[in-house]
Amino acid sequence: MGVFRITAYWMNEDEYGDMTSTGVKAQLNHTIAVDPKIIPYGSEIMIDGQIYVAEDCGGAVKNNVIDVWVEHPSNSFGVKYKEIYIRMEN
């Protein structure tokens, strides 16, 4: 899909806690926030060999930006720019 700006987010960063915009609880090594106009909810996205599911969005998540759910702010990794891939069904 191209190169995306990858950042992290965590519980209590905002008023929603671990509840996503799709109504499921965010999960470590699973949940990402995306711009649903670019990546549809439910899409499986590979970043650095790890598969994540697009389950959330956010005010700062626009265009080619992805937020990866982490357990705690100490697990944040700053900003990375990575090639991402969408998993296609056979």
C-alpha positions in Angstrom: 0.0 0.0 0.0 3.0 2.3 0.3 4.9 4.0 3.1 2.9 5.1 6.1 3.7 7.2 9.2 3.5 4.8 12.1 2.9 6.0 15.7 1.6 4.4 18.9 -1.4 5.0 21.2 -2.5 3.6 24.5 -5.3 3.4 27.1 -6.1 6.6 28.8 -4.5 8.7 26.1 -8.0 10.1 25.5 -11.5 9.7 27.0 -12.2 6.5 25.1 -9.7 4.3 27.1 -9.3 0.9 25.3 -12.7 1.1 23.4 -12.3 1.4 19.7 -14.5 3.3 17.2 -15.7 -0.1 15.9 -17.0 -1.1 19.4 -14.3 -3.6 20.3 -11.6 -3.4 23.0 -8.2 -2.6 21.7 -5.7 -5.5 21.9 -1.9 -5.6 22.0 -0.2 -6.8 18.8 -3.6 -6.7 17.0 -5.4 -3.3 17.0 -4.5 -0.3 14.8 -6.1 3.0 14.2 -6.4 4.0 10.5 -8.1 6.5 8.3 -11.1 4.4 7.1 -11.2 6.4 3.9 -7.7 4.9 3.1 -7.8 1.5 4.9 -11.3 0.0 5.5 -12.2 -1.2 9.0 -11.5 -4.9 9.4 -8.5 -4.9 7.0 -5.5 -7.0 8.0 -2.4 -5.0 7.6 1.2 -6.2 7.9 3.8 -4.0 9.5 7.3 -5.3 10.0 6.0 -8.9 9.6 3.2 -8.5 12.2 -0.4 -8.7 11.2 -2.7 -6.0 12.7 -6.5 -5.4 12.2 -7.9 -1.9 11.4 -10.4 -1.4 14.3 -10.1 2.2 15.3 -9.6 5.8 14.0 -8.5 9.0 15.6 -8.4 12.7 15.1 -4.7 12.7 14.1 -5.0 9.6 12.0 -5.5 11.0 8.5 -4.3 9.7 5.1 -1.2 7.6 5.3 -0.9 7.5 9.1 -1.4 4.4 11.3 -1.5 4.3 15.1 -0.5 1.0 16.7 -2.1 0.1 20.1 0.5 -0.4 22.9 -0.1 -1.3 26.6 1.5 1.8 28.1 3.1 5.1 27.0 6.5 3.6 27.9 6.0 1.2 25.0 5.7 4.1 22.5 8.3 4.1 19.8 8.0 7.6 18.5 7.5 7.9 14.7 8.5 5.4 12.1 8.0 5.4 8.4 7.3 1.9 7.1 6.1 0.1 4.0 2.8 -1.5 4.9 0.9 -4.3 3.1 -2.8 -5.2 3.2 -3.6 -8.9 3.4 -5.6 -10.1 0.5 -8.0 -13.0 0.5 -7.2 -15.9 -1.9 
